[in-house]
PDB file of C-alpha atoms in Angstrom:
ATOM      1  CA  UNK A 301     -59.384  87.228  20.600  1.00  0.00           C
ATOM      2  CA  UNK A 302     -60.501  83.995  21.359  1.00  0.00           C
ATOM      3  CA  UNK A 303     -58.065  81.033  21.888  1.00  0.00           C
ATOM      4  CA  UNK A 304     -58.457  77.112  22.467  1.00  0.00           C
ATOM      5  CA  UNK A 305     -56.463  74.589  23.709  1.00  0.00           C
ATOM      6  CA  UNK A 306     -56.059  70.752  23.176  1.00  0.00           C
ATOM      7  CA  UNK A 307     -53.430  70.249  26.069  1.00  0.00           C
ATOM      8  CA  UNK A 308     -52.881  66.357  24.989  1.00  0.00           C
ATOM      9  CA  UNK A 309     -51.635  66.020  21.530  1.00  0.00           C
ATOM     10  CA  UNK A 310     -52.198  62.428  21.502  1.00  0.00           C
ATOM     11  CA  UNK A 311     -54.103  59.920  23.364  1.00  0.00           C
ATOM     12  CA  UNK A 312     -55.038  55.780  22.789  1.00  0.00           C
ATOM     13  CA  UNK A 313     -57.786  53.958  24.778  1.00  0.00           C
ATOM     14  CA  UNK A 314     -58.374  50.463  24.285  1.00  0.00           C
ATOM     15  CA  UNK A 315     -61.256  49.360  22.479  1.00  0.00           C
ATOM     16  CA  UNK A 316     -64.803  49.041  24.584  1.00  0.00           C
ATOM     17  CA  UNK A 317     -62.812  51.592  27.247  1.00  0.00           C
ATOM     18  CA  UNK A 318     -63.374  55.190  28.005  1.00  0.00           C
ATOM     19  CA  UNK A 319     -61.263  58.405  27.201  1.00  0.00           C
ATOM     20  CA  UNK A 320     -61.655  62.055  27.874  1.00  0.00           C
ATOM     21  CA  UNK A 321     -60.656  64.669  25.703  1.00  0.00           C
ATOM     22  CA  UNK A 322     -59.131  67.904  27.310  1.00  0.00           C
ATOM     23  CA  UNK A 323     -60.337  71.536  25.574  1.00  0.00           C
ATOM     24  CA  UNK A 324     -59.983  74.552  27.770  1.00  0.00           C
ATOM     25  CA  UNK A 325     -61.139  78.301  25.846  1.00  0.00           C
ATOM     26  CA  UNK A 326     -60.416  81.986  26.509  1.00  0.00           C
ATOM     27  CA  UNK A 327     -62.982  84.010  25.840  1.00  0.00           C
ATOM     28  CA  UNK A 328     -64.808  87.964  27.566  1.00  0.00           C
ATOM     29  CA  UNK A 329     -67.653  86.896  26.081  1.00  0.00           C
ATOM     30  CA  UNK A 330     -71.018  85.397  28.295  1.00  0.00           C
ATOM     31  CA  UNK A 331     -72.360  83.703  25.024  1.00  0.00           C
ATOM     32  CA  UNK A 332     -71.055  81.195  22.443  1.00  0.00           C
ATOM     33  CA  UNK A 333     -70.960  77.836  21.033  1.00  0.00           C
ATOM     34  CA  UNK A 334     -68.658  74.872  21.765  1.00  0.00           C
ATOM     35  CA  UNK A 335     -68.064  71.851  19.047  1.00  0.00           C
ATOM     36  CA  UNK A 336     -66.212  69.007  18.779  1.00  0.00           C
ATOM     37  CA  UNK A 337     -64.633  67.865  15.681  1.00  0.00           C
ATOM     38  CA  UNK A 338     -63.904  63.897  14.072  1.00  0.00           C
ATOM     39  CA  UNK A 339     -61.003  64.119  11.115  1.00  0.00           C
ATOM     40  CA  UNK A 340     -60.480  60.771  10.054  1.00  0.00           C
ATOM     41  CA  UNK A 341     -57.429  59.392   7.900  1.00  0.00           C
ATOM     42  CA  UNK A 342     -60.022  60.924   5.091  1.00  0.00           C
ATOM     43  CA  UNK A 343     -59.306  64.389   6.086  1.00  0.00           C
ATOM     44  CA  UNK A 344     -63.570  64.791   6.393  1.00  0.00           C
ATOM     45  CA  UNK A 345     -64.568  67.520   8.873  1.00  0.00           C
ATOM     46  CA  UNK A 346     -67.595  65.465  11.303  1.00  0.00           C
ATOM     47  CA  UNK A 347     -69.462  67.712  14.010  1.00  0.00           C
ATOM     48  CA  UNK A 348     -69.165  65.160  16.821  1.00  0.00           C
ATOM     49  CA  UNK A 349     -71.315  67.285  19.480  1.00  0.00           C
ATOM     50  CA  UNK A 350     -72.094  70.632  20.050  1.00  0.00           C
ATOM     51  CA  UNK A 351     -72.478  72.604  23.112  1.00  0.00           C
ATOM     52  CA  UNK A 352     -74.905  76.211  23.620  1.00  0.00           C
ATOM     53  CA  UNK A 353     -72.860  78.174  26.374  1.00  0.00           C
ATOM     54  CA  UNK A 354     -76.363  79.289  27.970  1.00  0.00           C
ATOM     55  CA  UNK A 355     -77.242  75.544  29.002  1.00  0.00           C
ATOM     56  CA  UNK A 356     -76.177  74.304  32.035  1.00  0.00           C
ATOM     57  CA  UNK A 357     -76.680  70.295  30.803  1.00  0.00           C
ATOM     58  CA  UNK A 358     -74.311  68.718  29.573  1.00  0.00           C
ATOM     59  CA  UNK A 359     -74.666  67.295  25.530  1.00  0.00           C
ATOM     60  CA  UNK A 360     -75.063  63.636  24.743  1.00  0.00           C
ATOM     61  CA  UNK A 361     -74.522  62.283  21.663  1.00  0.00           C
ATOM     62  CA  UNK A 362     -75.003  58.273  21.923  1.00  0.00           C
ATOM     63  CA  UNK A 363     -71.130  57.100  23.241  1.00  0.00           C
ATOM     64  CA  UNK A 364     -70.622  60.720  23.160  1.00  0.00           C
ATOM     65  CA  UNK A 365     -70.984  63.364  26.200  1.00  0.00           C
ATOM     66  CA  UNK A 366     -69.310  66.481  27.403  1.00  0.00           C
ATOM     67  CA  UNK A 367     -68.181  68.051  30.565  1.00  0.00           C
ATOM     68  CA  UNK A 368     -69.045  71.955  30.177  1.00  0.00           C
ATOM     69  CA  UNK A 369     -67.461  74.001  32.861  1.00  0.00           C
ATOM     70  CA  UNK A 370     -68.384  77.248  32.112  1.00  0.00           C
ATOM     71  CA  UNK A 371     -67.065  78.722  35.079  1.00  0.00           C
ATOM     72  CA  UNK A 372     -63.650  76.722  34.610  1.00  0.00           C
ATOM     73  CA  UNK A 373     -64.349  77.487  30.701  1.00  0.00           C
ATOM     74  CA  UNK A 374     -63.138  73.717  29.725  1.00  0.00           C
ATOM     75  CA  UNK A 375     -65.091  72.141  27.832  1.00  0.00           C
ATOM     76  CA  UNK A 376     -63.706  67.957  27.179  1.00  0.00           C
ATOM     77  CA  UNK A 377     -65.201  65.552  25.577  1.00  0.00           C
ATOM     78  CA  UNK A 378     -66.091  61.457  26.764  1.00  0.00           C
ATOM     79  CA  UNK A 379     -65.866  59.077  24.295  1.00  0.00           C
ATOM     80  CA  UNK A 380     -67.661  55.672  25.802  1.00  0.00           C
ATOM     81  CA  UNK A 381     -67.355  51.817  24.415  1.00  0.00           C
ATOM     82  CA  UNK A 382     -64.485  53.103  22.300  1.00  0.00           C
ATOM     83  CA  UNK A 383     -64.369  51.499  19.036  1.00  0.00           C
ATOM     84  CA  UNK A 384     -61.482  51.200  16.083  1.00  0.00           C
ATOM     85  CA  UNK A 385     -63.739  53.475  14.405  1.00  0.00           C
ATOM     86  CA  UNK A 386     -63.585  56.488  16.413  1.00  0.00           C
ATOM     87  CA  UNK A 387     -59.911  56.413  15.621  1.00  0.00           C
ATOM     88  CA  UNK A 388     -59.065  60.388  14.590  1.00  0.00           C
ATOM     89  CA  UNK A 389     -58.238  63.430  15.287  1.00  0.00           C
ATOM     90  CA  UNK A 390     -60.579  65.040  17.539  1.00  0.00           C
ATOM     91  CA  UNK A 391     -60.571  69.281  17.507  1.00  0.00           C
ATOM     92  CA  UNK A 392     -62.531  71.538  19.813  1.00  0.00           C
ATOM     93  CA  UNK A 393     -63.960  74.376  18.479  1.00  0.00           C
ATOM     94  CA  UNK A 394     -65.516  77.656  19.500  1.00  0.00           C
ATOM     95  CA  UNK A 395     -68.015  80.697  18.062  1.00  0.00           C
ATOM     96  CA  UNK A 396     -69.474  83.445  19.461  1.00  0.00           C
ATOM     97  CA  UNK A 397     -73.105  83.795  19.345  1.00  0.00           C
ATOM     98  CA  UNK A 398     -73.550  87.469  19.886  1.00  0.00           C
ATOM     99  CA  UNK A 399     -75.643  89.299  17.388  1.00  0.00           C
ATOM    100  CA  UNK A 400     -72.972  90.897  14.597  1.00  0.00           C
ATOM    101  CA  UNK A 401     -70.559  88.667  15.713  1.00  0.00           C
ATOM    102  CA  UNK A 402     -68.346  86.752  12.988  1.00  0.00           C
ATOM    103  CA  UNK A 403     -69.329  83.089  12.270  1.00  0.00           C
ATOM    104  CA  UNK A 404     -65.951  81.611  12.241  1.00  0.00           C
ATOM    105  CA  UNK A 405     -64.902  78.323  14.057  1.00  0.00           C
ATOM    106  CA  UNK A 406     -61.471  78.827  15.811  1.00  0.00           C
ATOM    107  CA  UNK A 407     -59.972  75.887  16.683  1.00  0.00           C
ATOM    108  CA  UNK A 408     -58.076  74.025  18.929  1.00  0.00           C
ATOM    109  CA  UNK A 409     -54.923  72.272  17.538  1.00  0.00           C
ATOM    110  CA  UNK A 410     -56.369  68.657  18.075  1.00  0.00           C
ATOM    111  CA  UNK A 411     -55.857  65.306  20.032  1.00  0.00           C
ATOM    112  CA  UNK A 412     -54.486  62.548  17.942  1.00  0.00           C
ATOM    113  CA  UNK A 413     -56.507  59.829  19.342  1.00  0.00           C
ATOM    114  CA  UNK A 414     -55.793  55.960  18.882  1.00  0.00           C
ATOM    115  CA  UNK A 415     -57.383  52.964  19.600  1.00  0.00           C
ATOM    116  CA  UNK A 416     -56.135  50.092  20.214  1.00  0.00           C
ATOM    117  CA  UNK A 417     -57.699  46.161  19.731  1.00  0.00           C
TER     118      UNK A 417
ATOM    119  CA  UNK B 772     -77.548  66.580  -0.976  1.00  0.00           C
ATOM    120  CA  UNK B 773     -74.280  65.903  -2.334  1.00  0.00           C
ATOM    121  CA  UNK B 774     -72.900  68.064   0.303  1.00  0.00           C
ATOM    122  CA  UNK B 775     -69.733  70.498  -0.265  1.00  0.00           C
ATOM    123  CA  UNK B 776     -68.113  70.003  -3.159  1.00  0.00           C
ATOM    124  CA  UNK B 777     -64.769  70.947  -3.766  1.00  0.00           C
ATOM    125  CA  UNK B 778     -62.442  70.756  -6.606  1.00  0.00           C
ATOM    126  CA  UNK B 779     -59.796  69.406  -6.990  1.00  0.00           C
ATOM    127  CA  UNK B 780     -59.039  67.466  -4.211  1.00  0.00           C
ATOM    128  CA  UNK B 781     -55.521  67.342  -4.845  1.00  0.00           C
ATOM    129  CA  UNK B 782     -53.524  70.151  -6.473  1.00  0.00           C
ATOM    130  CA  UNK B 783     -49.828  69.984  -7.714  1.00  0.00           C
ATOM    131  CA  UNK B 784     -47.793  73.308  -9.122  1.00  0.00           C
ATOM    132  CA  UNK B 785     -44.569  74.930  -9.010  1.00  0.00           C
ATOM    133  CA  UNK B 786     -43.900  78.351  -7.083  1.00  0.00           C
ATOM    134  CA  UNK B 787     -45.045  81.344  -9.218  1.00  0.00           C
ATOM    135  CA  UNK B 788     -47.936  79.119 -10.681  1.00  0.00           C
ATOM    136  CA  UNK B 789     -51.499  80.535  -9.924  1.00  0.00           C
ATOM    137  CA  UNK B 790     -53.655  78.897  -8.143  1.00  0.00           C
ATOM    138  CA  UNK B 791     -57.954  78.265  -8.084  1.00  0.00           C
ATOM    139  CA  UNK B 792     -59.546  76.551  -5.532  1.00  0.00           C
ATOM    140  CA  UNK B 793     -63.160  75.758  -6.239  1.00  0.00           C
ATOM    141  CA  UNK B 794     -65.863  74.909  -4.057  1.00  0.00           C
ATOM    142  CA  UNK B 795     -69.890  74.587  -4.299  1.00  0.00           C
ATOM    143  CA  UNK B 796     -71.652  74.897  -1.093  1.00  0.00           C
ATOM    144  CA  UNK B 797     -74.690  72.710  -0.249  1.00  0.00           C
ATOM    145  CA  UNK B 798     -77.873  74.323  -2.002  1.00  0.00           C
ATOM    146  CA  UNK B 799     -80.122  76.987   0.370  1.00  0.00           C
ATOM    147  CA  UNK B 800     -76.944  77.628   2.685  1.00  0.00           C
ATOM    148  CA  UNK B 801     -75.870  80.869   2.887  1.00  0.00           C
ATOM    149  CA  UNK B 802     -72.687  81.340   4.728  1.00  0.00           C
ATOM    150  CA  UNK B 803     -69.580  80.035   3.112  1.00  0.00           C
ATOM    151  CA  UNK B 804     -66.273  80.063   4.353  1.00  0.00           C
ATOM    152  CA  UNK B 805     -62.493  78.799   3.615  1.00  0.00           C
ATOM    153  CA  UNK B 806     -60.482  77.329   6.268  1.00  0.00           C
ATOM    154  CA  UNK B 807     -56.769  76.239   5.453  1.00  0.00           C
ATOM    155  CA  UNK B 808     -55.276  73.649   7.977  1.00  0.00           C
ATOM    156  CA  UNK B 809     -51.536  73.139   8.403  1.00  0.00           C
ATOM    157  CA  UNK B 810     -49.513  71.048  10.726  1.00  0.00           C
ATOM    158  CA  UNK B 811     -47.629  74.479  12.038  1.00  0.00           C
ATOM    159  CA  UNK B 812     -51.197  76.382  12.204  1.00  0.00           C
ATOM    160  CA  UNK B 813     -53.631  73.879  12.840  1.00  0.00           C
ATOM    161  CA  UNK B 814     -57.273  74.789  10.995  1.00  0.00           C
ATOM    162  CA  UNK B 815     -57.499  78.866  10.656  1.00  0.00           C
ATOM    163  CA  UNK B 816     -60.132  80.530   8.608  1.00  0.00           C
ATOM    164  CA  UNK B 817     -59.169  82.473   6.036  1.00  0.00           C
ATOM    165  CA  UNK B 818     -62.342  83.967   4.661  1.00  0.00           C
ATOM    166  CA  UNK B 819     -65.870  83.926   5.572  1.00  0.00           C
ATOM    167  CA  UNK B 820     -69.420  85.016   3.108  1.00  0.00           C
ATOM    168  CA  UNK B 821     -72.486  85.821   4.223  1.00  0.00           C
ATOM    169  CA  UNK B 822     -74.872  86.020   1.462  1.00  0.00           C
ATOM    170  CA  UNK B 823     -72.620  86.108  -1.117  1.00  0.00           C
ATOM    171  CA  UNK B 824     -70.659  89.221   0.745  1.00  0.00           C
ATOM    172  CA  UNK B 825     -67.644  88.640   2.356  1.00  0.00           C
ATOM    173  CA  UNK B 826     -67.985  89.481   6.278  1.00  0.00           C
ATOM    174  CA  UNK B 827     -64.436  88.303   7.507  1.00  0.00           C
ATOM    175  CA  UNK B 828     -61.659  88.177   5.909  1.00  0.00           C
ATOM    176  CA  UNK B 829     -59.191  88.598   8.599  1.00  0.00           C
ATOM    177  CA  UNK B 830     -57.234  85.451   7.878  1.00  0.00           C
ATOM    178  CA  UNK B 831     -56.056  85.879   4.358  1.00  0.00           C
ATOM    179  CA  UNK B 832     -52.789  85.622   4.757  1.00  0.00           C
ATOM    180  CA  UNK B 833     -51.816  88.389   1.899  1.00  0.00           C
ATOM    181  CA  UNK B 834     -52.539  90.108  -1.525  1.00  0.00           C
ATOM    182  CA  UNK B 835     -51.835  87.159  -3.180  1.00  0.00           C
ATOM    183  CA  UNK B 836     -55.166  85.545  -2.038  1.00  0.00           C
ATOM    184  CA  UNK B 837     -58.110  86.316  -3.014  1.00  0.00           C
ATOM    185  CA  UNK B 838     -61.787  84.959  -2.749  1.00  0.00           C
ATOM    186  CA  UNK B 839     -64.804  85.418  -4.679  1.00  0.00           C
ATOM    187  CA  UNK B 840     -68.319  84.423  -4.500  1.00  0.00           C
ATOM    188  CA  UNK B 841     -70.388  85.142  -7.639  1.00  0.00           C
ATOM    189  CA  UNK B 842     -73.324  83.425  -6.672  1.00  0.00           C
ATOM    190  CA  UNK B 843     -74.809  81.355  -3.815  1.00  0.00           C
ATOM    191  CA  UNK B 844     -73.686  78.142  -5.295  1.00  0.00           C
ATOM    192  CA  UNK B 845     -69.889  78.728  -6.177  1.00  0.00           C
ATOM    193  CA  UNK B 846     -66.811  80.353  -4.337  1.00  0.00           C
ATOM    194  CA  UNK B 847     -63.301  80.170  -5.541  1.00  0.00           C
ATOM    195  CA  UNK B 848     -60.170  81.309  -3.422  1.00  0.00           C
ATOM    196  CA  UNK B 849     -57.586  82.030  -5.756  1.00  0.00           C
ATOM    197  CA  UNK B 850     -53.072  82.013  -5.166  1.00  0.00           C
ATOM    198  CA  UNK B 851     -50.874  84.216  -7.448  1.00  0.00           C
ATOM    199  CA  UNK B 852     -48.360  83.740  -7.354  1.00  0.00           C
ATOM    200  CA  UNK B 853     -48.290  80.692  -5.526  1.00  0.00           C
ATOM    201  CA  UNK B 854     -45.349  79.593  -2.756  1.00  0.00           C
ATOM    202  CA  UNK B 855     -44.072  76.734  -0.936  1.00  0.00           C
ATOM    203  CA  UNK B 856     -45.325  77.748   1.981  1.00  0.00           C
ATOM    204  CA  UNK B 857     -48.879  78.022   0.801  1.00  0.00           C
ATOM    205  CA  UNK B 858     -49.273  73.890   0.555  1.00  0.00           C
ATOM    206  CA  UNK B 859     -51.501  73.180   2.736  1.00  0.00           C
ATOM    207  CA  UNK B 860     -55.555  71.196   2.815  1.00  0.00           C
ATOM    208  CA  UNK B 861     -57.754  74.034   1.786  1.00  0.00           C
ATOM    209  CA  UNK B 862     -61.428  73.328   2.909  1.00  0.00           C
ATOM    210  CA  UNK B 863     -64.721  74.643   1.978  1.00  0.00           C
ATOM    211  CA  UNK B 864     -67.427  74.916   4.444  1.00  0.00           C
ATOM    212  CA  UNK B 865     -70.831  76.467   4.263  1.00  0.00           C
ATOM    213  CA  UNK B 866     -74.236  76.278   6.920  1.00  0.00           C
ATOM    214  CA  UNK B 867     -77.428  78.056   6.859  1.00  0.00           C
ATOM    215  CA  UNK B 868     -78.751  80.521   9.572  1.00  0.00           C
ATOM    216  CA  UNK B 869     -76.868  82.657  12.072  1.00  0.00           C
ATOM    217  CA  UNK B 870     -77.523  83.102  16.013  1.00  0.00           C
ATOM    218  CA  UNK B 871     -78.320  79.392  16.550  1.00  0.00           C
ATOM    219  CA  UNK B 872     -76.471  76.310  16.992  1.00  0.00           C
ATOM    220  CA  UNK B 873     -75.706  75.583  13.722  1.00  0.00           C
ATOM    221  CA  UNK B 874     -73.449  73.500  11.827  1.00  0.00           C
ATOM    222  CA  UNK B 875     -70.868  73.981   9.206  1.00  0.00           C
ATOM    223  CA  UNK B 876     -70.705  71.205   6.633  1.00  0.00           C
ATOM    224  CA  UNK B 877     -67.292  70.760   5.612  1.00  0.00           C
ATOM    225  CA  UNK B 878     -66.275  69.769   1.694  1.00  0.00           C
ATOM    226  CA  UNK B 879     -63.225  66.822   1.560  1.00  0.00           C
ATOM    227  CA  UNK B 880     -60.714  69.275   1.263  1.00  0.00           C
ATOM    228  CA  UNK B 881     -58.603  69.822  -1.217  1.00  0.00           C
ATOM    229  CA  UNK B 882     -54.827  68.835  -0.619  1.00  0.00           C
ATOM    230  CA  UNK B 883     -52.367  72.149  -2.099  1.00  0.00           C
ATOM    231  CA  UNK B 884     -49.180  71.410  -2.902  1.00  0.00           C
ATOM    232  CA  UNK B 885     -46.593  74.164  -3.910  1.00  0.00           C
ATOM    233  CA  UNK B 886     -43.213  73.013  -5.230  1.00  0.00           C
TER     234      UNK B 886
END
């Protein structure tokens, strides 16, 4: 079965800094999708980013970017200009892509992330 | 869209009590599923539809869940009898289209707790 891991169960960055997220995966399989995951203090799910396994570039969404080692299979996330908003938990998620293969997102435990004025 | 609804958000009842859990996924998805999320557990999912036909249901915990799907725009996941170990945020999540990079739209949650 597929696992993930959040290795840091709590980070802070100061605002307008930089932070990387940690994710590492264990997966047999050659194919699959990567996500990261915003929970605010509202308990809303937001798909931060997503990464296709088959790609070798690495996703950018605005202040967000990943590093994708496939190889390494970690898979952590940047978070640029921090700002008090991006304040959350942060989970990284995986799903196989294989045809007949079940939908579901397992998760990593998430990264308590805080930032600080 | 409204997006995923889910109802109630917060849910209050003493051990032995049953339990529904509603949700209503966004309209023209197809896959639904229910994901519980714990501080012990972290998110796991517990049940997953496809077309109104459940496809995974590897995560329900025991007999005393149970989902349904009647139609494509309501699921419920149902506790009886309920315990304290069961409280929990029970979320509702549905997406359209399988094989691509797609995303699941998660409802608010709703917030279970078993006395």
């Amino acid at each position: 079965a597929q696992t993930v891991t959040q290795s840091q169960p709590e980070m802070s960055v100061q605002e307008a800094e930089t932070v990387t997220l940690s994710c590492t995966y264990d997966t047999s399989e050659s194919d699959y999708y990567l996500f990261w995951y915003k929970q605010p203090p509202s308990r809303q799910m937001i798909l931060v980013i997503r990464q296709e396994a088959y790609k070798q570039q690495n996703a950018t969404e605005n202040r967000f970017s990943v590093n994708f080692q496939k190889a390494a299979k970690s898979f952590s996330l940047k978070i640029s200009d921090s700002q008090l908003g991006d304040a959350a938990m942060y989970f990284c998620a995986y799903r196989t892509s294989g045809e007949g293969g079940s939908e579901k997102l397992v998760f990593g435990k998430g990264t308590k992330l805080t930032v600080n004025p | 869209d409204a997006g995923v609804i889910q109802s109630p958000r917060h849910e209050v009842t003493e051990m032995g009590q049953e339990v529904t859990l509603r949700c209503k996924p966004i309209s023209g998805h197809n896959s639904l599923f229910w994901y519980r999320q714990t501080m012990m557990r972290g998110l796991e999912l517990l049940i997953y539809f496809n077309n109104n036909v459940p496809i995974d249901d590897s995560g329900m915990p025991e007999d005393r869940f149970s989902a349904k799907m009647p139609n494509a725009s309501f699921s419920t996941l149902k506790i009886q009898p309920s315990e304290p170990r069961d409280s929990a945020v029970y979320f509702c999540a549905s997406s359209f289209g399988q094989g691509l990079s797609y995303e699941q739209y998660f409802g608010p949650g709703t917030r279970l707790t078993v006395t």
